[in-house]
Short mmCIF file of C-alpha atoms in Angstrom, two decimals:
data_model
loop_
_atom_site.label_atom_id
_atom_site.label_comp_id
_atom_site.label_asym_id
_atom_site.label_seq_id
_atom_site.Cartn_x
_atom_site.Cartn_y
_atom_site.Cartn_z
CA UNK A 9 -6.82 -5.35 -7.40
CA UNK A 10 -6.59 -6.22 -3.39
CA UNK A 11 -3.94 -4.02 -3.20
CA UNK A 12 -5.89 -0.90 -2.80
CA UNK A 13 -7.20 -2.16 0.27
CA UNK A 14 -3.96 -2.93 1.72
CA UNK A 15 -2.55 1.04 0.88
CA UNK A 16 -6.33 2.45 2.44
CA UNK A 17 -5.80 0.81 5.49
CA UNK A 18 -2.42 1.50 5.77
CA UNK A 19 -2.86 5.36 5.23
CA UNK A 20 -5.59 5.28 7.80
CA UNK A 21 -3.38 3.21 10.16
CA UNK A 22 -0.35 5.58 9.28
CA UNK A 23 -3.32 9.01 10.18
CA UNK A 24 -3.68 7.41 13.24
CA UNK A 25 -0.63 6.71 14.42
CA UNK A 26 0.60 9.66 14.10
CA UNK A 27 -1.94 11.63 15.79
CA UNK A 28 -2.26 9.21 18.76
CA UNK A 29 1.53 9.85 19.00
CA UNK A 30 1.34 13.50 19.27
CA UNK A 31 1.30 15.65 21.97
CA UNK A 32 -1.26 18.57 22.01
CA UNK A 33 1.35 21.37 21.41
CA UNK A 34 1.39 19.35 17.67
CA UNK A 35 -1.24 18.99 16.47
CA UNK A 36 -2.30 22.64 16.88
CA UNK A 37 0.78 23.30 15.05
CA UNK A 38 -0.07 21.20 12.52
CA UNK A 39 3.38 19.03 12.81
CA UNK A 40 1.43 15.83 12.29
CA UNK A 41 0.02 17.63 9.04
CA UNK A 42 3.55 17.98 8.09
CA UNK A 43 4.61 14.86 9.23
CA UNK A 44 2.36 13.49 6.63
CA UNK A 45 2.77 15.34 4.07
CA UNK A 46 6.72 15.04 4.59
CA UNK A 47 5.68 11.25 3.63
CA UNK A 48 3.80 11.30 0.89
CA UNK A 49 6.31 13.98 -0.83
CA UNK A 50 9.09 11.14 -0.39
CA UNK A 51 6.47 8.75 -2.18
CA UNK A 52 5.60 10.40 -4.83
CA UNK A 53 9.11 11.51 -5.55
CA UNK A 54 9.32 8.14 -5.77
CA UNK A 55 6.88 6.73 -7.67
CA UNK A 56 6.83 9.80 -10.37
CA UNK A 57 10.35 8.34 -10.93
CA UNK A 58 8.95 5.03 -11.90
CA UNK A 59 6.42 6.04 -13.40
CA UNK A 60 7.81 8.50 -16.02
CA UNK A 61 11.15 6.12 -17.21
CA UNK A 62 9.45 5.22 -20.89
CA UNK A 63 7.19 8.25 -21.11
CA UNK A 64 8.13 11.13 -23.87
CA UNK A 65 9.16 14.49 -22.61
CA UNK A 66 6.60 16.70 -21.13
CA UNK A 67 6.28 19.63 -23.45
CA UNK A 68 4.91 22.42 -20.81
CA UNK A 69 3.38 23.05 -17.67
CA UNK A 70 0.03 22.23 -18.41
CA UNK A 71 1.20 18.98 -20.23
CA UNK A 72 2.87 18.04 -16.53
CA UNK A 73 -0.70 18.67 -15.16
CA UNK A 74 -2.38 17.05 -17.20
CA UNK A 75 -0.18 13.85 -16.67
CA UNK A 76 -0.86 13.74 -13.29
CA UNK A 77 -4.55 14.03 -13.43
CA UNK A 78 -5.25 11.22 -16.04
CA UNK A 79 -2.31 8.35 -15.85
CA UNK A 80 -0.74 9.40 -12.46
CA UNK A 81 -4.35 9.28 -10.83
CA UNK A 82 -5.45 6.72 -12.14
CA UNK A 83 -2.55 3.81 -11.29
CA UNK A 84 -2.96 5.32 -7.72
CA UNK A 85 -6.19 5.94 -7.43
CA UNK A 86 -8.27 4.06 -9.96
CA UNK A 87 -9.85 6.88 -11.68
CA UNK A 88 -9.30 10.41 -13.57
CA UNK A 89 -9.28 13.67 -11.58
CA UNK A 90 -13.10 14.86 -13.03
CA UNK A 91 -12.09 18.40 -13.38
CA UNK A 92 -9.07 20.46 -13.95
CA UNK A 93 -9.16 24.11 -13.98
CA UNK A 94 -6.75 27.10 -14.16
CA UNK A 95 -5.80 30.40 -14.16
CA UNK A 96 -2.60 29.63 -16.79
CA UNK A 97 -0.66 31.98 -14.73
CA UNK A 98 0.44 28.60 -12.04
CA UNK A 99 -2.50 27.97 -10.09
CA UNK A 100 -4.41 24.52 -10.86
CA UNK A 101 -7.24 23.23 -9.52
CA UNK A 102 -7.95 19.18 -9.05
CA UNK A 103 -11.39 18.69 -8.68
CA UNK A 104 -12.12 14.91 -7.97
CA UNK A 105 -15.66 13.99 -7.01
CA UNK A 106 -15.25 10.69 -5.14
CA UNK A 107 -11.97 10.84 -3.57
CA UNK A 108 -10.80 7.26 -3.14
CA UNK A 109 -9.52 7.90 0.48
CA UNK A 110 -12.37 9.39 1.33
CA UNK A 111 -15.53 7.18 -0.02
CA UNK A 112 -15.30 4.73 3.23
CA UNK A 113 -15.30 7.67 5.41
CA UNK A 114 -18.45 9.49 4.62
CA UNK A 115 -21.04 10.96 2.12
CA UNK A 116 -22.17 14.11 2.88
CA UNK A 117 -20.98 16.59 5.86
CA UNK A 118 -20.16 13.83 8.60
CA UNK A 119 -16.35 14.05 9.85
CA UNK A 120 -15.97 16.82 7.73
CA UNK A 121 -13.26 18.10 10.00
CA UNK A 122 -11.35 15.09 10.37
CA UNK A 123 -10.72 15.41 6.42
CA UNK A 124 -7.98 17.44 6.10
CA UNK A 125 -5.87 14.82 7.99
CA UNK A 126 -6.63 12.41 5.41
CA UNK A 127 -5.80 14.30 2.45
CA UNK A 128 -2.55 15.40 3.28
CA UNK A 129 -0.76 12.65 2.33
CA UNK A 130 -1.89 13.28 -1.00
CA UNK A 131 -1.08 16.50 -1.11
CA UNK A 132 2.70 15.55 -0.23
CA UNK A 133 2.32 12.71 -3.16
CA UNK A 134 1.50 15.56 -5.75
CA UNK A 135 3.99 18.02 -4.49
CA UNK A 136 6.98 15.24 -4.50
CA UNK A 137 5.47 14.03 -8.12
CA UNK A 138 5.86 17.65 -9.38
CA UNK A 139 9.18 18.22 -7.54
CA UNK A 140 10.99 15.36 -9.41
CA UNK A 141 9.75 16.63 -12.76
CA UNK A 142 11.10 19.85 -12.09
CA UNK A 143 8.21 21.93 -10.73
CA UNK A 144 8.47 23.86 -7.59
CA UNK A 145 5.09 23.96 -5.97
CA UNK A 146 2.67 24.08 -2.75
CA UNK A 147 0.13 21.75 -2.78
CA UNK A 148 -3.65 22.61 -0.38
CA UNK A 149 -6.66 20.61 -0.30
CA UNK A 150 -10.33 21.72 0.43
CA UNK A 151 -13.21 19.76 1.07
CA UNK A 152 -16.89 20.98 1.05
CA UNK A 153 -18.75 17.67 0.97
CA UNK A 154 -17.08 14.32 1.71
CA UNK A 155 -16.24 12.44 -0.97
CA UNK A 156 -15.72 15.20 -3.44
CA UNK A 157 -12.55 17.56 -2.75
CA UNK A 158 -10.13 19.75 -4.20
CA UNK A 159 -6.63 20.41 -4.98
CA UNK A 160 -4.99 23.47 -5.20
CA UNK A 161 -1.64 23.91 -6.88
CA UNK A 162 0.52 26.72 -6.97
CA UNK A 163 3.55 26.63 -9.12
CA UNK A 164 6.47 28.56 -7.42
CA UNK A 165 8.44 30.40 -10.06
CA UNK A 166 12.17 29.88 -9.28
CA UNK B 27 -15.25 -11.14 -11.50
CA UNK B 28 -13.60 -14.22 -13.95
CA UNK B 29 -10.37 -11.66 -14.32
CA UNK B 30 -9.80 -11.57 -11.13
CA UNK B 31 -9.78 -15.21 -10.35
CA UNK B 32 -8.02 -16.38 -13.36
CA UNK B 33 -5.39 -13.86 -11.49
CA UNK B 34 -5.52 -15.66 -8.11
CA UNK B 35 -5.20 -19.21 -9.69
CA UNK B 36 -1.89 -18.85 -11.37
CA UNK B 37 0.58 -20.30 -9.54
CA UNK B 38 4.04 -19.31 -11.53
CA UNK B 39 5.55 -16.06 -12.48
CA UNK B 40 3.21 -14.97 -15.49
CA UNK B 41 5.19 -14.85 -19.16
CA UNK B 42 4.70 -12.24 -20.99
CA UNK B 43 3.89 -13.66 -24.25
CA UNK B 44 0.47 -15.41 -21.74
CA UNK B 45 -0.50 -12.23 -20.68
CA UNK B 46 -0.46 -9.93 -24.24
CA UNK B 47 -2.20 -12.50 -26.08
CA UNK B 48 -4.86 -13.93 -23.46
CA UNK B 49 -6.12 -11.34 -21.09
CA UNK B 50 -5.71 -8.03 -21.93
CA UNK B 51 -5.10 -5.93 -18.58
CA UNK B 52 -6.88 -2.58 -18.39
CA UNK B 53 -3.95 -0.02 -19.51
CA UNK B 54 -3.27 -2.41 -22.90
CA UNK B 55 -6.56 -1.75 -23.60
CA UNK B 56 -7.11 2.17 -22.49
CA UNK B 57 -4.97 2.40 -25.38
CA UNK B 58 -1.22 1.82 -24.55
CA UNK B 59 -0.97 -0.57 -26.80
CA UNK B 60 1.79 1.11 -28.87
CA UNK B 61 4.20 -0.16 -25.44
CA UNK B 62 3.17 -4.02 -26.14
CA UNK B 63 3.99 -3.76 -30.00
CA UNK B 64 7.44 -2.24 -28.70
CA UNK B 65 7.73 -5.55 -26.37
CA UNK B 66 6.91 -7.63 -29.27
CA UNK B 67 9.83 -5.65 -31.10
CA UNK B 68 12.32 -5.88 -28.89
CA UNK B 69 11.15 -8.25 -25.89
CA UNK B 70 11.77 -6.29 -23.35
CA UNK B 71 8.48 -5.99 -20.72
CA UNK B 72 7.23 -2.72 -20.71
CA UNK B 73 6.67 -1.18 -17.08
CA UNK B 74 3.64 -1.52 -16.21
CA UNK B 75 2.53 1.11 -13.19
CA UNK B 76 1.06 -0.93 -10.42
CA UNK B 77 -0.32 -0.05 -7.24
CA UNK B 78 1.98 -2.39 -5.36
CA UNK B 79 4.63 0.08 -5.81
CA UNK B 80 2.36 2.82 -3.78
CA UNK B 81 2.14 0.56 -1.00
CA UNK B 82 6.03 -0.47 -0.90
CA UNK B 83 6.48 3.03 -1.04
CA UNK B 84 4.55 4.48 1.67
CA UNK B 85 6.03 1.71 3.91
CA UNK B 86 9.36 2.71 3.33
CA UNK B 87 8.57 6.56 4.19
CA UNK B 88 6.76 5.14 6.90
CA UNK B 89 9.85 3.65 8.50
CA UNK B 90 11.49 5.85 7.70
CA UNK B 91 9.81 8.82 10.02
CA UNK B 92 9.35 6.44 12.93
CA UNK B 93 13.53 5.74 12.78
CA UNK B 94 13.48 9.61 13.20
CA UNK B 95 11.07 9.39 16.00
CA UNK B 96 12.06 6.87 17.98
CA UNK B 97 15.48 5.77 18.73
CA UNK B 98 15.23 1.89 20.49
CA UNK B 99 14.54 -0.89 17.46
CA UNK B 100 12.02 -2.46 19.69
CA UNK B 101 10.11 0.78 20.01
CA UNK B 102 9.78 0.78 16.26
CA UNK B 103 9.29 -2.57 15.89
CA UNK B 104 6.45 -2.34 18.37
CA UNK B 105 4.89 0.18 16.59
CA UNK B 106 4.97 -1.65 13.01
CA UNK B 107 3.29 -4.51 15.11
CA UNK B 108 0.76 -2.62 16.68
CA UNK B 109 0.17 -0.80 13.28
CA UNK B 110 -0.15 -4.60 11.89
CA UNK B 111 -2.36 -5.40 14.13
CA UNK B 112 -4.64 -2.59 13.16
CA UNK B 113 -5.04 -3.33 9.94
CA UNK B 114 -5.06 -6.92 10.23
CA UNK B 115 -8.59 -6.84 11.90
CA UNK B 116 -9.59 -5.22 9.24
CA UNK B 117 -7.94 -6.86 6.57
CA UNK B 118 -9.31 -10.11 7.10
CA UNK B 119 -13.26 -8.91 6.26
CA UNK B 120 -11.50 -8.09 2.85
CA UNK B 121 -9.78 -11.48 2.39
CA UNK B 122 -12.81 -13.69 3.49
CA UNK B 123 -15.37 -11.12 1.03
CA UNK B 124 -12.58 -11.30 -1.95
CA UNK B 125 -11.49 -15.43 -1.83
CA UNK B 126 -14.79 -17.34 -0.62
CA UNK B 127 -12.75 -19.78 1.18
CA UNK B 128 -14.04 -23.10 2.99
CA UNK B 129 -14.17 -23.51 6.47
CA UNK B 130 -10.71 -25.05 7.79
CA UNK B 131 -10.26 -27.72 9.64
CA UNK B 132 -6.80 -27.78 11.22
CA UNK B 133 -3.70 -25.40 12.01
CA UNK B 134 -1.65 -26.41 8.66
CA UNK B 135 -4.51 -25.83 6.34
CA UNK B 136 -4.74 -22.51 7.86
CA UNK B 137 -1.45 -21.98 7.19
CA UNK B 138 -2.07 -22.80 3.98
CA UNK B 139 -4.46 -20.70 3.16
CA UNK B 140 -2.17 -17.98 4.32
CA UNK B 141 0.66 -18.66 2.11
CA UNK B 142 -1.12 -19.34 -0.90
CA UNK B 143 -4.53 -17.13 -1.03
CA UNK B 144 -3.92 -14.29 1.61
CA UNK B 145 -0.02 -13.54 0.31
CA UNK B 146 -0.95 -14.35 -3.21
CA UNK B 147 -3.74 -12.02 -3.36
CA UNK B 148 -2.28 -8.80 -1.33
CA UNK B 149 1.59 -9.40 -2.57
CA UNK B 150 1.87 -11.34 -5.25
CA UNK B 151 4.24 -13.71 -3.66
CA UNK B 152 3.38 -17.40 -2.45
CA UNK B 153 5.38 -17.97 0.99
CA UNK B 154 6.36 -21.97 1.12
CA UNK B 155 5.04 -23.40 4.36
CA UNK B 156 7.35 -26.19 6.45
CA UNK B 157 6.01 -27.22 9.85
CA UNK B 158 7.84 -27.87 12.85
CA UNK B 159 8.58 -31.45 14.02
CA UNK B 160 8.03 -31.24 17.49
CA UNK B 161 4.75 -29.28 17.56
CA UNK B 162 1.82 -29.37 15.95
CA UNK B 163 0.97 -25.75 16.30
CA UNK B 164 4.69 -24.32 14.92
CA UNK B 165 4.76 -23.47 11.35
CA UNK B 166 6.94 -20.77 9.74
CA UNK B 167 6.47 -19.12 5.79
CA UNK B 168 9.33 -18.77 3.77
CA UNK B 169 9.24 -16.02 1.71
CA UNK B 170 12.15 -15.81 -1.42
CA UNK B 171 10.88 -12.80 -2.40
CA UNK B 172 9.62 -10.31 -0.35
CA UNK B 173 8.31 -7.23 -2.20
CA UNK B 174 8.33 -4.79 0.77
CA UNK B 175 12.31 -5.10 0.71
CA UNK B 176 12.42 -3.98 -3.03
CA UNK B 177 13.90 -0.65 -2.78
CA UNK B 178 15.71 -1.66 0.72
CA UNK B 179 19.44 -2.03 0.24
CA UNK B 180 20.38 -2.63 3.61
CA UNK B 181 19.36 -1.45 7.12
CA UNK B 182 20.31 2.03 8.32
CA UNK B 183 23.59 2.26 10.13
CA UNK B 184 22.79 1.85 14.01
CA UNK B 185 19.60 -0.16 13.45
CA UNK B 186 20.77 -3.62 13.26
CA UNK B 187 17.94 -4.90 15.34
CA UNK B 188 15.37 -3.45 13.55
CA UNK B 189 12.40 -5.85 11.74
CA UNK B 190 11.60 -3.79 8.94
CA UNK B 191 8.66 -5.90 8.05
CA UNK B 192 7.24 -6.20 11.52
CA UNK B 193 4.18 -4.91 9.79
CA UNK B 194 3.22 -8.31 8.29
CA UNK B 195 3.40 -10.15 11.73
CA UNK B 196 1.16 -7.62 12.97
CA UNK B 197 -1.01 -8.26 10.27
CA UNK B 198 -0.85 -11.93 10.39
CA UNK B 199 -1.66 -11.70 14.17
CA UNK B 200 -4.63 -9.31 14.07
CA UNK B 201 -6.47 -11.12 11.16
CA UNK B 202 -6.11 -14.59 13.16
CA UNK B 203 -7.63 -13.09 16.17
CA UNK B 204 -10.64 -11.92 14.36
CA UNK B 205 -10.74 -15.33 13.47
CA UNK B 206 -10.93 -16.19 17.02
CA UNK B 207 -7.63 -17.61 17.11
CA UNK B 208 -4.37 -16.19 18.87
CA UNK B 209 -0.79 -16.61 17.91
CA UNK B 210 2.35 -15.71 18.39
CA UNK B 211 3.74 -14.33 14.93
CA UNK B 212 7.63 -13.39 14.99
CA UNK B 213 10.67 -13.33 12.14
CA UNK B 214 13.16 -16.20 13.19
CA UNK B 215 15.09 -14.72 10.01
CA UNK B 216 15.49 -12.10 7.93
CA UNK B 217 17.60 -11.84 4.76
CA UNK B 218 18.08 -8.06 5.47
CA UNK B 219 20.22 -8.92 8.93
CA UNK B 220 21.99 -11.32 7.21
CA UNK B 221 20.27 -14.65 7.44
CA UNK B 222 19.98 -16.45 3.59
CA UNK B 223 15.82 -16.33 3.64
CA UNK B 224 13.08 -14.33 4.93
CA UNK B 225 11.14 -16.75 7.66
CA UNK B 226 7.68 -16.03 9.40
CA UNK B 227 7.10 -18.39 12.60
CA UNK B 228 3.38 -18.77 13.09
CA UNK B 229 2.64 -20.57 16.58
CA UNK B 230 -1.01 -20.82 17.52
CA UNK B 231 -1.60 -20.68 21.17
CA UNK B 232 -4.82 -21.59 22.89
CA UNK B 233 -8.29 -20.76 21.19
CA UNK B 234 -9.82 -17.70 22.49
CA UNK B 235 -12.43 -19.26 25.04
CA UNK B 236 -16.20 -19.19 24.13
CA UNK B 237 -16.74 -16.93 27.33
CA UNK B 238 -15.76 -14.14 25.49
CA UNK B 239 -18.11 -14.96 22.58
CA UNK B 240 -21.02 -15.05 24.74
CA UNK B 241 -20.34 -11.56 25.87
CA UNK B 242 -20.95 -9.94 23.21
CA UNK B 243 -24.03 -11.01 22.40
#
């Protein structure tokens, strides 16, 4: 519906803002990346909450995973995560080929470094979806080719 | 396409017993349909995960930081404007692509349009629209229900003067300028300081000249 416009161009807006805000000492610190990612951990604490009220109990790790790649993704972004891969000792892998935040941007190389700013808002949605279902974790993205990119999650064992 | 429309053109709060039975959203039919036979059970609606929530979200944790930021309300409320503003311009390519709407002829059907396409469309709410005795150019939106406040309880201690949905005048602002038209878009109320409804005041000011236009070219 309309409303994923309204959330893209907020998130831009929201990238935006908070670099032009920034002094230099910051962002080579990467306290706007944090900034962000401080956000979207709040969100997706959240939104995991509503989403989860009438859903059975997860029975493992991987079931938790898998969760967040099929119905998770998709009521936020539209679509499945393509690929999910792992080590099954707590590192997962999110592949997703056309990264709704990322399609309007570019296809190919362009603004390649500019990415990471946009993804780490996600990052901070999976890690605060995972934190509120009782999974300690650090969340990193990669991107090789805009609009295809990559999360990496690494389950901290308590 | 049709689904979408026949979404725009309802006017009331949809029933659930319209919705199971004559469109079937997308997640009935991916194959949750086991939650709709429970609603037929025991009529309660099932949650159904929406991307509205995102958005309400993410504004919220957006306030949030900027409250830790800045300390003066009308720094942050200057920065939700100017935010607006930014994605107003943009917004408004969206709107006119999504609604194929007529060319208007006068301030009120703009207003209008506002209240019952633009808010319909990216809220879900439809804003009443009264107009202003004394001018022709004053109107103001009522809004009932204002889905950005849904998980606000009240305003942080020390903030009273904050507009937490300064975002929406922003937006309101930037998408009439792309129009070519300026205005002056404030809250004269807001039921989180107090005040019984949620009011928008839309004035329009002077069109931008045709100088300008000519410019560009």
């Amino acid at each position: 519906m309309a409303d994923e416009a309204l959330f893209l161009l907020l998130h831009n807006e929201m990238v935006t803002g908070v670099y032009k805000s920034a002094d230099q000492g910051e962002v080579e610190n990467g306290r706007c990346i944090t900034k962000l990612e401080n956000m979207g951990f709040r969100v997706g604490q959240g939104l995991i909450e509503r989403f989860t009220k009438d859903t059975a109990r997860f029975k493992d790790e991987l079931d938790i995973m898998k969760f967040i790649c099929k119905d998770f993704w998709t009521t936020v972004f539209k679509k499945q995560i393509d690929n999910l891969r792992t080590n099954h000792q707590g590192i997962y892998v999110l592949q997703d080929n056309k990264f709704r935040l990322l399609t309007q941007m570019s296809a190919g190389k362009q603004y390649l470094d500019h990415a990471p700013k946009y993804l780490a808002f996600t990052c901070g949605l999976i890690r605060g979806g995972l934190s509120n279902l009782g999974i300690k974790s650090i969340v990193t993205a990669e991107v090789s080719a805009m609009p295809a990119c990559k999360f990496q999650v690494m389950i901290q064992k308590m | 396409m049709n689904l979408q429309a026949s979404w725009l053109l309802r006017d009331s709060q949809p029933m659930w017993e319209k919705d199971m039975m004559a469109i079937k959203p997308w997640w009935v039919v991916k194959g949750q349909d086991k939650k709709a036979r429970n609603y037929r059970r025991w009529k309660i609606p099932p949650y159904l995960p929406n991307n509205r929530d995102l958005f309400v979200l993410t504004y919220g944790a957006l306030v949030a930081q900027l409250c830790k930021d800045y300390e003066k309300d009308e720094d942050v409320n200057n920065y939700l404007d100017k935010m607006g503003y930014g994605i107003g311009i943009r917004l408004v390519e969206d709107f006119l692509a999504r609604s194929c709407v007529k060319k208007c002829h006068s301030y009120s059907e703009i207003a209008d349009l506002i209240a019952q396409v633009a808010f319909k469309m990216y809220l879900g709410i439809t804003p009443s629209v009264t107009r202003n005795e004394s001018s022709r150019n004053e109107f103001s939106l009522i809004l009932d229900k204002n889905p950005l406040v849904e998980f606000v309880e009240e305003l942080p201690a020390g903030r009273s003067s904050l507009c937490y949905c300064n975002l929406l005048c922003g937006v309101i602002r930037g998408a009439l300028e792309m129009i070519h038209l300026t205005a002056d878009v404030t809250f004269l109320q807001d039921r989180l300081k107090g005040d019984k409804v949620t009011e928008i005041g839309i004035t329009f000011l002077k069109k931008l000249e045709e100088k300008k236009c000519r410019r560009k070219k």
